[in-house]
Tab-separated table of C-alpha atoms in Angstrom:
chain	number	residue	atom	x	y	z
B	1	UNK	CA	11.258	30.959	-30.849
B	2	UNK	CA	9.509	30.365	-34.128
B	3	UNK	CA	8.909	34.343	-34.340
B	4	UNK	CA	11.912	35.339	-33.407
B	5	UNK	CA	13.619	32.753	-36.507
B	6	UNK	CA	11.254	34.530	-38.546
B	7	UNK	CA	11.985	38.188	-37.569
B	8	UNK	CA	15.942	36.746	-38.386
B	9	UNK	CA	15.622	35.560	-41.564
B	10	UNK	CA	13.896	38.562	-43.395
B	11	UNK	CA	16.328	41.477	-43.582
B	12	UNK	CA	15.968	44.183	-45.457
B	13	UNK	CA	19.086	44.346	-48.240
B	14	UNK	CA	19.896	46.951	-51.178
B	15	UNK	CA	19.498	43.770	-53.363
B	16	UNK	CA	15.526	42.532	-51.687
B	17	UNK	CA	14.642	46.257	-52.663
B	18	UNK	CA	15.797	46.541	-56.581
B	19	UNK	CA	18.548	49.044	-54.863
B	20	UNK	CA	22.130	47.720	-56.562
B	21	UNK	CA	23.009	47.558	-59.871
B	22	UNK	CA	22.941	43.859	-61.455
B	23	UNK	CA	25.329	43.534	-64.919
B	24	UNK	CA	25.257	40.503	-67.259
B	25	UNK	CA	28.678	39.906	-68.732
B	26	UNK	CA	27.291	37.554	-71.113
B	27	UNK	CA	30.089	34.624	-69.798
B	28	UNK	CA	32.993	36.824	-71.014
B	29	UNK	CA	34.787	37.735	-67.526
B	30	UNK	CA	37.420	35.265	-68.339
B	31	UNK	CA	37.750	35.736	-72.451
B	32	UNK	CA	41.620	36.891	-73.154
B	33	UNK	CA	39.595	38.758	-75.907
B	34	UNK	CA	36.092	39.605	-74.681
B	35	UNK	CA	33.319	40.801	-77.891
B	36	UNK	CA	33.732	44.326	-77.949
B	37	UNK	CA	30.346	44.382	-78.229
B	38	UNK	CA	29.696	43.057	-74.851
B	39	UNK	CA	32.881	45.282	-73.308
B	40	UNK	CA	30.834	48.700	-74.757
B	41	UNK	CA	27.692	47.669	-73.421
B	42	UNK	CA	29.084	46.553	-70.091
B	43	UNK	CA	31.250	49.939	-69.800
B	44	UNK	CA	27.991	52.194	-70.174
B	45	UNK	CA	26.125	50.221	-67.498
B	46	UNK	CA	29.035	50.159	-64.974
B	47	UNK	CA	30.241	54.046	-65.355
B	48	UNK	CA	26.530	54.482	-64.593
B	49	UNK	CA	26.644	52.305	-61.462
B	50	UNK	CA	29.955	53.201	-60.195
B	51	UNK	CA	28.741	57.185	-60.531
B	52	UNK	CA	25.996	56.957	-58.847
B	53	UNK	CA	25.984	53.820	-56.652
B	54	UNK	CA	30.024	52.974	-56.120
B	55	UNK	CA	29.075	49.151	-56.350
B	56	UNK	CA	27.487	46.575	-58.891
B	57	UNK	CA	27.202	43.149	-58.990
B	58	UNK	CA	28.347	40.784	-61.918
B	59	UNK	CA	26.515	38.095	-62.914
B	60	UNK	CA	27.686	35.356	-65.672
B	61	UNK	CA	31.421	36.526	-65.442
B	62	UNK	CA	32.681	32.743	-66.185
B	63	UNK	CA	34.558	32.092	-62.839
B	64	UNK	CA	33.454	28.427	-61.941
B	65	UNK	CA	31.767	28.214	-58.692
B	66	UNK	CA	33.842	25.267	-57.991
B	67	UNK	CA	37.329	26.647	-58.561
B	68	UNK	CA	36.231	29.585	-55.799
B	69	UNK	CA	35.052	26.136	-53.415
B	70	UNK	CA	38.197	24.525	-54.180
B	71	UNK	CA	40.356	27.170	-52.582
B	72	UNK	CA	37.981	27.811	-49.807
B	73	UNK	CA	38.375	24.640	-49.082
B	74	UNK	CA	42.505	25.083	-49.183
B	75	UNK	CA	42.001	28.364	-47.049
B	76	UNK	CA	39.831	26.070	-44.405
B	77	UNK	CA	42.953	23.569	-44.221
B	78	UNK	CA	45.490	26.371	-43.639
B	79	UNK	CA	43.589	27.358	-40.655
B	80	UNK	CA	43.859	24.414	-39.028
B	81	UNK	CA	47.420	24.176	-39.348
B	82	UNK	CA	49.458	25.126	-35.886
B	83	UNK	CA	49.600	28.350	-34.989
B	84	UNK	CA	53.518	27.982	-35.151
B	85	UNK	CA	53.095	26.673	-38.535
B	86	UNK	CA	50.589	29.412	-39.606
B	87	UNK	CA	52.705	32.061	-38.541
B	88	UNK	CA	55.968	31.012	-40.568
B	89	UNK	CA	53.572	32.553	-43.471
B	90	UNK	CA	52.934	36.264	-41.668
B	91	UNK	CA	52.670	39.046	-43.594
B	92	UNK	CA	55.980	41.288	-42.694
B	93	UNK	CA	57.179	44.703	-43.015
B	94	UNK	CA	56.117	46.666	-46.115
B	95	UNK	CA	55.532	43.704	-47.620
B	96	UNK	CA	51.547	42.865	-48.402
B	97	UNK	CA	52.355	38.537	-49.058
B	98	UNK	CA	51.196	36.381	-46.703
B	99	UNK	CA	48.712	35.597	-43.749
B	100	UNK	CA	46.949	38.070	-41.523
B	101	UNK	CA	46.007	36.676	-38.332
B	102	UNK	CA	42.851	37.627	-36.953
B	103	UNK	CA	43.138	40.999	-34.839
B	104	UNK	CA	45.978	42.297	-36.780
B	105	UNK	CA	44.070	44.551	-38.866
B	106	UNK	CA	41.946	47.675	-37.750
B	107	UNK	CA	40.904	49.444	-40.755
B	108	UNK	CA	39.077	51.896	-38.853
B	109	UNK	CA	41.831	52.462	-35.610
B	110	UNK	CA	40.305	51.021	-33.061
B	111	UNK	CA	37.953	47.540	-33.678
B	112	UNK	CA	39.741	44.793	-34.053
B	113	UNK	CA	38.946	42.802	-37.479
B	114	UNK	CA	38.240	38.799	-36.226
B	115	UNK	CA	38.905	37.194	-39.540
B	116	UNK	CA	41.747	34.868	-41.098
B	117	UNK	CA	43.304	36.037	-44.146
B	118	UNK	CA	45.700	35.021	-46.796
B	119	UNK	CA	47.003	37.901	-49.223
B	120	UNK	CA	48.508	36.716	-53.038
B	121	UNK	CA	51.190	39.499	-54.616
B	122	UNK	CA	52.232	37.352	-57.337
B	123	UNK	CA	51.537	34.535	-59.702
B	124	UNK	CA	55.040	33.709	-60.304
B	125	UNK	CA	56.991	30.867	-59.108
B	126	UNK	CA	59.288	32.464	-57.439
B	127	UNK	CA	56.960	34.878	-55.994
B	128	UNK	CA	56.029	34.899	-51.690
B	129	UNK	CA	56.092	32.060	-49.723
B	130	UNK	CA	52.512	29.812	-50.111
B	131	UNK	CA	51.867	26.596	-47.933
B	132	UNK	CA	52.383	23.880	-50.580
B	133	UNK	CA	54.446	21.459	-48.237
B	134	UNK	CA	51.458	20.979	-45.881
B	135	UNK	CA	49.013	21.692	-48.514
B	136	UNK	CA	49.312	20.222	-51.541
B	137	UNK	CA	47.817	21.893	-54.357
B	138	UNK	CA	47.576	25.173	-52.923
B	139	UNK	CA	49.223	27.607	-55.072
B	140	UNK	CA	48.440	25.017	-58.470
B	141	UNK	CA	44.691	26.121	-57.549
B	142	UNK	CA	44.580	29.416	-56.387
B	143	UNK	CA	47.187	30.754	-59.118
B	144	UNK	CA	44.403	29.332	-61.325
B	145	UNK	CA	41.381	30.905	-59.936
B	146	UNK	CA	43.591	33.992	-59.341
B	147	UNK	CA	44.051	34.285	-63.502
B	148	UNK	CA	40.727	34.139	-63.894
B	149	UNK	CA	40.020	37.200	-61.971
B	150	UNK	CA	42.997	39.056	-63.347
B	151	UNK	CA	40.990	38.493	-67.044
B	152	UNK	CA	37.953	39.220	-65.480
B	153	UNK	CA	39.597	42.418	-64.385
B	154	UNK	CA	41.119	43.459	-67.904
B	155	UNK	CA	37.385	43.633	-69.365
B	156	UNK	CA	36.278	45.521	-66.461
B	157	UNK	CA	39.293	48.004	-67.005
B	158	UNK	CA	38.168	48.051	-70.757
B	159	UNK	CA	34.893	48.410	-70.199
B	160	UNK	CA	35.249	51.595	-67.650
B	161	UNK	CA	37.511	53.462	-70.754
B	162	UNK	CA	34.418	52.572	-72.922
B	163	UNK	CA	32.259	54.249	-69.981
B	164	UNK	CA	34.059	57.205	-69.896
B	165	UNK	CA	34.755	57.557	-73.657
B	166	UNK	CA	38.087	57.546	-73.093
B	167	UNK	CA	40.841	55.247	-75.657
B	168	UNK	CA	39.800	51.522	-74.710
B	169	UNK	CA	43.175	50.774	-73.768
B	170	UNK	CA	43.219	53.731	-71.533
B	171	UNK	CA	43.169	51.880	-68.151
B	172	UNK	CA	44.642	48.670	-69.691
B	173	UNK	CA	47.956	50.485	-69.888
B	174	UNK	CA	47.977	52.003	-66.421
B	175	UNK	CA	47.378	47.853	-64.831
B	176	UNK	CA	49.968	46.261	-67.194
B	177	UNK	CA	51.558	44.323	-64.347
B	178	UNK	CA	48.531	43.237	-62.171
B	179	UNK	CA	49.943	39.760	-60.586
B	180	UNK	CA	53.689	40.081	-61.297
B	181	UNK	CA	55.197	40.981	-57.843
B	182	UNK	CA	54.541	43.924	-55.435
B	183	UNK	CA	57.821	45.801	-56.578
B	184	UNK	CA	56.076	46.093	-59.942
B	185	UNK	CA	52.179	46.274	-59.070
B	186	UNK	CA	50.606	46.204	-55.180
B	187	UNK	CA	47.355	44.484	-56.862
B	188	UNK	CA	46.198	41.308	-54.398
B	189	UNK	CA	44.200	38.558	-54.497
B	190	UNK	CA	42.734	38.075	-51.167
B	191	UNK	CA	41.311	34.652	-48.960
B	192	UNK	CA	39.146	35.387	-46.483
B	193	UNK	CA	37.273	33.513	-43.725
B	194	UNK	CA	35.157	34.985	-40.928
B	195	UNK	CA	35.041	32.805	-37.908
B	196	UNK	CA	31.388	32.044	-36.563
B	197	UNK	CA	29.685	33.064	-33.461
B	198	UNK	CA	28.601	30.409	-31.398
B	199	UNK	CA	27.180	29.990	-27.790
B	200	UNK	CA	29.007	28.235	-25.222
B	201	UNK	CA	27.778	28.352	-21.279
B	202	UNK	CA	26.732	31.578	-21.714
B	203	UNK	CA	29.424	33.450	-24.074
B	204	UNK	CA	29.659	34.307	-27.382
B	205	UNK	CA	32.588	32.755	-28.970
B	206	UNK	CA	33.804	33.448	-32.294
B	207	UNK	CA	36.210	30.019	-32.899
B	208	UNK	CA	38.264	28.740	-35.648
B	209	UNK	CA	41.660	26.641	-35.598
B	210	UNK	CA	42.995	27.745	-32.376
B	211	UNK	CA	41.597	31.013	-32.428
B	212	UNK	CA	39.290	31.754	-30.044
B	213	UNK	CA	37.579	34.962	-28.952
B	214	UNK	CA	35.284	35.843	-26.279
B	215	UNK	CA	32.448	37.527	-25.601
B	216	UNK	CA	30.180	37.839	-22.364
B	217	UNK	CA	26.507	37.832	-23.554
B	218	UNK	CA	23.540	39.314	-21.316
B	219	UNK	CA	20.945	36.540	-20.821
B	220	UNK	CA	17.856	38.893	-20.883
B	221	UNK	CA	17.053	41.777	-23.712
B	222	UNK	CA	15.291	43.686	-20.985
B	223	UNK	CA	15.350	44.349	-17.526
B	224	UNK	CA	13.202	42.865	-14.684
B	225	UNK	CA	11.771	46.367	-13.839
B	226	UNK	CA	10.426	44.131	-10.260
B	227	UNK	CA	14.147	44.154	-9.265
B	228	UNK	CA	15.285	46.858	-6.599
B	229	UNK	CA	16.891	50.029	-8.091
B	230	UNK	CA	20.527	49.113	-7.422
B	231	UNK	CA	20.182	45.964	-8.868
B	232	UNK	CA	18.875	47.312	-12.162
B	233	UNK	CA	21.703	49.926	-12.471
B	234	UNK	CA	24.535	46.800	-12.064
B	235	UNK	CA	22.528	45.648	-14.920
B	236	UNK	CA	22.494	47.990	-16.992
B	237	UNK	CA	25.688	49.198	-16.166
B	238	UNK	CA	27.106	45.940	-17.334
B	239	UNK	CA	24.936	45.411	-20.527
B	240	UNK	CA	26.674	48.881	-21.482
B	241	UNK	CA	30.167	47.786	-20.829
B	242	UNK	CA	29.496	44.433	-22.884
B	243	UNK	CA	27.699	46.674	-25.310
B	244	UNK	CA	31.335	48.816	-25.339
B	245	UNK	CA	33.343	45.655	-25.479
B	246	UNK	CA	31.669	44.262	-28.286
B	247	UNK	CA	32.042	47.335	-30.344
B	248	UNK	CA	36.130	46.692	-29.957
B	249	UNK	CA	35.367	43.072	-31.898
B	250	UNK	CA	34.373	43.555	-35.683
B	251	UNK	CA	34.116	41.028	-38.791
B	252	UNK	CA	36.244	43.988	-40.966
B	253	UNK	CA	35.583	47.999	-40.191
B	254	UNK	CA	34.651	50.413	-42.040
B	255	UNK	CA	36.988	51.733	-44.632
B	256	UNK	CA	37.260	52.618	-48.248
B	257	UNK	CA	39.530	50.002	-50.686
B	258	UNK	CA	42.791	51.977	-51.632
B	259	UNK	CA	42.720	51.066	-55.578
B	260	UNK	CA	40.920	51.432	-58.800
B	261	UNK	CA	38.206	48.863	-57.747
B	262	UNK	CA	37.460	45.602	-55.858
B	263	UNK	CA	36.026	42.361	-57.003
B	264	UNK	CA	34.062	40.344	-54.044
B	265	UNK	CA	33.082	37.255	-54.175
B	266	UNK	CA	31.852	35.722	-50.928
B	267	UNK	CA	29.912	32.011	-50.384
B	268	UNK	CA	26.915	33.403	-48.382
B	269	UNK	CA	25.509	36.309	-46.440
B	270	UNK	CA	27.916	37.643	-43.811
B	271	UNK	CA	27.129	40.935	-43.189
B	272	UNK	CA	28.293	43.482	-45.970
B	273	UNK	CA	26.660	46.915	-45.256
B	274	UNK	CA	27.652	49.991	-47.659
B	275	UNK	CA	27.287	53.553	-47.284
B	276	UNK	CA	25.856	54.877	-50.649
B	277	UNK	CA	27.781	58.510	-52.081
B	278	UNK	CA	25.736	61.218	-50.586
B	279	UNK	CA	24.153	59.058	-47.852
B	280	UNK	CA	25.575	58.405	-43.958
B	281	UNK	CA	23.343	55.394	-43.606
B	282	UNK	CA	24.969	51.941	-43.577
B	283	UNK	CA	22.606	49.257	-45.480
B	284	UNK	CA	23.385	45.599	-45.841
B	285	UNK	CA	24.208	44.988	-49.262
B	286	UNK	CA	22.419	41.608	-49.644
B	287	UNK	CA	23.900	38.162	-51.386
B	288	UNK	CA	23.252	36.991	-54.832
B	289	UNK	CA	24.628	33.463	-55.026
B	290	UNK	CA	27.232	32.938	-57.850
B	291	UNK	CA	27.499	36.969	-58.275
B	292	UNK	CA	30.506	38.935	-58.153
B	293	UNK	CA	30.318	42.366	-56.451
B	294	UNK	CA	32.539	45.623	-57.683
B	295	UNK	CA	33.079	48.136	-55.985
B	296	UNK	CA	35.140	51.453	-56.289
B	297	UNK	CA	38.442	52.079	-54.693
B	298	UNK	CA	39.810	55.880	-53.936
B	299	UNK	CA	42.000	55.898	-56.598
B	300	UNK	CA	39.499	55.686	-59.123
B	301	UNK	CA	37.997	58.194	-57.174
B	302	UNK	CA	40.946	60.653	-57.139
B	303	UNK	CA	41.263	59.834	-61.470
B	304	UNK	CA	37.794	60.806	-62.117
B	305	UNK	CA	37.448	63.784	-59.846
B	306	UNK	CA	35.249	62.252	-56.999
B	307	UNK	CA	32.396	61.739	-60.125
B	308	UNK	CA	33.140	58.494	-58.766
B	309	UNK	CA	33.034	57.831	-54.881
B	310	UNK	CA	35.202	55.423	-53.222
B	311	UNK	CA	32.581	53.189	-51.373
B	312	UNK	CA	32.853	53.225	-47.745
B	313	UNK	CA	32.008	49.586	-46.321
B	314	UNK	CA	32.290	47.436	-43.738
B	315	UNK	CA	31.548	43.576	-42.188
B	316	UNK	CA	29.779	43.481	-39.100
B	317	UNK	CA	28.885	40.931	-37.216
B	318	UNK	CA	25.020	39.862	-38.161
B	319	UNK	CA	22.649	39.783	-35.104
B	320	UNK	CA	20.640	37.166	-37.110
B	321	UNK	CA	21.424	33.790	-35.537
B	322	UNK	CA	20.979	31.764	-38.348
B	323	UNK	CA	24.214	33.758	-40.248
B	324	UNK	CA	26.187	34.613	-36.821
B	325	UNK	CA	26.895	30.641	-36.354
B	326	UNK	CA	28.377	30.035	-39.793
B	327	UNK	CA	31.601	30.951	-40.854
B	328	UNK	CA	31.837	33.130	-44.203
B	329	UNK	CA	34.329	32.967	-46.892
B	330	UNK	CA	35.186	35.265	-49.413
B	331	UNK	CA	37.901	36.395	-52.340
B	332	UNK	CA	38.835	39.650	-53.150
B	333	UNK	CA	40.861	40.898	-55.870
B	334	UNK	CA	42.119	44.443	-54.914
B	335	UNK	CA	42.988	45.799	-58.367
B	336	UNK	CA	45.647	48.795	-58.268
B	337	UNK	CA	47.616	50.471	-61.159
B	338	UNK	CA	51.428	49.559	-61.789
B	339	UNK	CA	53.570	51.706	-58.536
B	340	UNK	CA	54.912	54.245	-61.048
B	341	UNK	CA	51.557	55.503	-63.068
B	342	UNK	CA	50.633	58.899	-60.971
B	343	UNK	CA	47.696	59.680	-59.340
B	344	UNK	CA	45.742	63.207	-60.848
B	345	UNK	CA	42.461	63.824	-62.139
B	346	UNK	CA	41.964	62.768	-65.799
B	347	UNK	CA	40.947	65.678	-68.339
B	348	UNK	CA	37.746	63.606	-69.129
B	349	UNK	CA	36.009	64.395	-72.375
B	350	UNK	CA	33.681	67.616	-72.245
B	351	UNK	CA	29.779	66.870	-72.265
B	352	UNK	CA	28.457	67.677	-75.987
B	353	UNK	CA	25.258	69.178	-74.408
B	354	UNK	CA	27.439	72.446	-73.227
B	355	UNK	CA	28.703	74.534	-76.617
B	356	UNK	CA	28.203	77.881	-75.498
B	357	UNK	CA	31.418	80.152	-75.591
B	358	UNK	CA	30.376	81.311	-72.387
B	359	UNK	CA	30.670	77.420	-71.010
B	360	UNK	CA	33.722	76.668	-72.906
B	361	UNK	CA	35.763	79.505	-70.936
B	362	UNK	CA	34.228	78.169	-67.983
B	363	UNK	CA	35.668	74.653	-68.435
B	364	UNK	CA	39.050	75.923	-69.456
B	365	UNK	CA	39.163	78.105	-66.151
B	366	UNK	CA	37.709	75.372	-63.885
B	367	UNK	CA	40.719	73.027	-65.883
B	368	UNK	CA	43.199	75.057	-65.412
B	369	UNK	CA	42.363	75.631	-61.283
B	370	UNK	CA	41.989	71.753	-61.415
B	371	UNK	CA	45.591	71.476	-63.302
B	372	UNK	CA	46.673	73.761	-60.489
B	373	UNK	CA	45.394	71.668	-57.425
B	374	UNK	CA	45.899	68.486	-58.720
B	375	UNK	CA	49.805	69.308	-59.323
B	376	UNK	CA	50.183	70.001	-55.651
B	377	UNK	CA	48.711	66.772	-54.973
B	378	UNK	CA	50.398	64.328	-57.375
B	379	UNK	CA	51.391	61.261	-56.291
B	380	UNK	CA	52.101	57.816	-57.606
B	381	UNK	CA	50.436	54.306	-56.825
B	382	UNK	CA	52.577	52.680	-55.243
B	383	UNK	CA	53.123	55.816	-52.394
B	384	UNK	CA	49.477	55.615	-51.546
B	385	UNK	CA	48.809	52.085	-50.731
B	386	UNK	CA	52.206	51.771	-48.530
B	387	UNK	CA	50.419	55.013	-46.909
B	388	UNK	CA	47.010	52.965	-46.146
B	389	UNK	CA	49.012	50.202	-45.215
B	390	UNK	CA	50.780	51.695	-42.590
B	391	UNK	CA	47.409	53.051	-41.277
B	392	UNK	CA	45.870	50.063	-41.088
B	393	UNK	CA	48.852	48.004	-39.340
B	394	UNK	CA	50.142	51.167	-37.154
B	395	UNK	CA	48.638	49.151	-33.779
């Protein structure tokens, strides 16, 4: 048992192997006017780790661990309200507001994501319903942490014009209304929490509030090869069909966020695995306590001509048993441009290494062919995300 506890606890993670970006932000994150100094620095370093990585993670941003415990702790209350009191605060229709029971989502079509969520539009007062009557305090605290990240956000939209010497208030202009209501901006700040997986009389159970889901587990990791024939083939006939089952039960599938970026911040290891760009591999990603994790969205992908990948990632559920049996929070801020700014690939400054006539006409071709493409493609913000949307809640 010792071994095996052993064997659980060392996993090998982008972060144990030097593999993902780290960025100091020298406490800035939640300046309204960051040092420039700081917001040129930071924009080199994360145009280098969004190109070739999709993902970083952001140390001394300035978010206070204990606002982010604060609303975890409001998010734990919420679900253990009734369900009939949980579900006056559903996410409807085309609107993104509101909770998410667990199940409703299936990012990839199929596996159903086991996870309790609670989506923020707005930071007005009059904005979507929040659950202030039975919890007091709620949208006081989460509007607050919620700011934070929106600041946090504005450097990191600075810093990525710095990064790709483009005006500094390049990006700035295109997220002017981050926060002020879905018919103006579909940006969201999102609570999360990840039920745990815990043994009862031989199931897996993943349990929270009154959710409960099931799982048969198989008692033995190999077969008793002394057995007769027949009885080994029930066996592993049914080890196969829980294998199958299983499969239809995820923590969140894979999928690629639909914005410029994401900002992640979750209170342990749950799971996280990323494909790299130009790899098919998933790897677990690792946690870095008190970090924040950014990663890039496909419409930052579409803007800089895939030089940027949208990161594909997922949550599965860990087979160490040690992180299985605890529940996982996490916030994410999906950060999208205002719904009317159109999607094409930005004309991005020419590399000063190429000043041959020769590779001049080339670029002004290739443009041109781009221009071309891209105009047959052109779309706004706000059209794509109601597209992923009604992917992800077709079922």
């Amino acid at each position: 048992m010792l071994k095996n506890k052993a064997t659980e606890e060392k996993v090998d993670t982008l972060l144990s192997k030097s593999q993902i970006p780290i960025i100091d932000l020298a406490h800035c994150g939640t300046e309204e006017c960051p040092i420039r100094s700081v917001v040129n620095r930071v924009g080199h370093q994360l145009h280098k780790a969004l190109s070739e990585k999709g993902i970083a993670l952001l140390v001394n941003h300035g978010i206070s661990e204990d606002k982010m415990k604060q609303v975890y702790g409001h998010l734990d209350d919420f679900c253990k309200l009734s369900d009939n009191t949980k579900e006056t605060y559903l996410r409807k229709g085309e609107t993104n507001h509101g909770y998410i029971k667990p199940g409703q989502e299936r990012f990839d079509g199929k596996s159903k994501d086991i996870r309790h969520t609670f989506n923020i539009c707005t930071l007005k007062p009059d904005g979507g319903p929040l659950p202030d009557e039975p919890l007091p305090g709620f949208r006081d605290h989460v509007s607050d942490l919620a700011t934070d990240f929106k600041r946090l956000s504005a450097l990191l939209l600075q810093a990525l014009a710095v990064g790709m010497e483009l005006p500094y208030g390049y990006f700035l202009e295109k997220h002017r209304h981050i926060l002020d209501g879905e018919g103006e901006n579909q940006s969201t700040f999102r609570l999360l929490y990840y039920p745990p997986l815990i043994e009862d009389d031989g199931k897996n159970e993943l349990l929270r509030g009154t959710c409960k889901y099931s799982q048969q587990r198989c008692t033995k990791d190999e077969i008793d090869l002394s057995l007769p024939e027949d009885y080994r083939a029930k066996v592993r006939e049914q080890q196969e069909q829980e294998e199958q089952e299983l499969q239809q039960i995820t923590r969140c599938g894979a999928h690629c966020d639909y914005g410029t970026f994401t900002l992640l911040a979750q209170d342990s290891e749950g799971g996280l695995e990323v494909k790299l760009p130009g790899t098919d591999r998933w790897k677990r990603v690792g946690h870095l306590p008190g970090a924040i994790l950014i990663n890039a969205g496909e419409l930052l992908s579409t803007w800089t001509g895939e030089k940027i990948s949208a990161l594909q990632h997922r949550v599965i559920i860990p087979q160490e048993e040690t992180i299985r049996t605890r529940g996982r929070h996490s916030l994410a801020f999906f950060v999208h441009p205002d719904n009317c700014i159109s999607i094409a690939p930005i004309d991005l400054p020419a590399s000063s290494s190429s000043n041959s006539l020769d590779s001049d006409e080339k670029k002004t071709k290739g443009r041109k062919k781009s221009f071309k493409t891209a105009k047959s493609k052109i779309y706004n913000a706000y059209q794509h995300v109601q597209r992923r949307f009604k992917e992800t809640y077709a079922s």
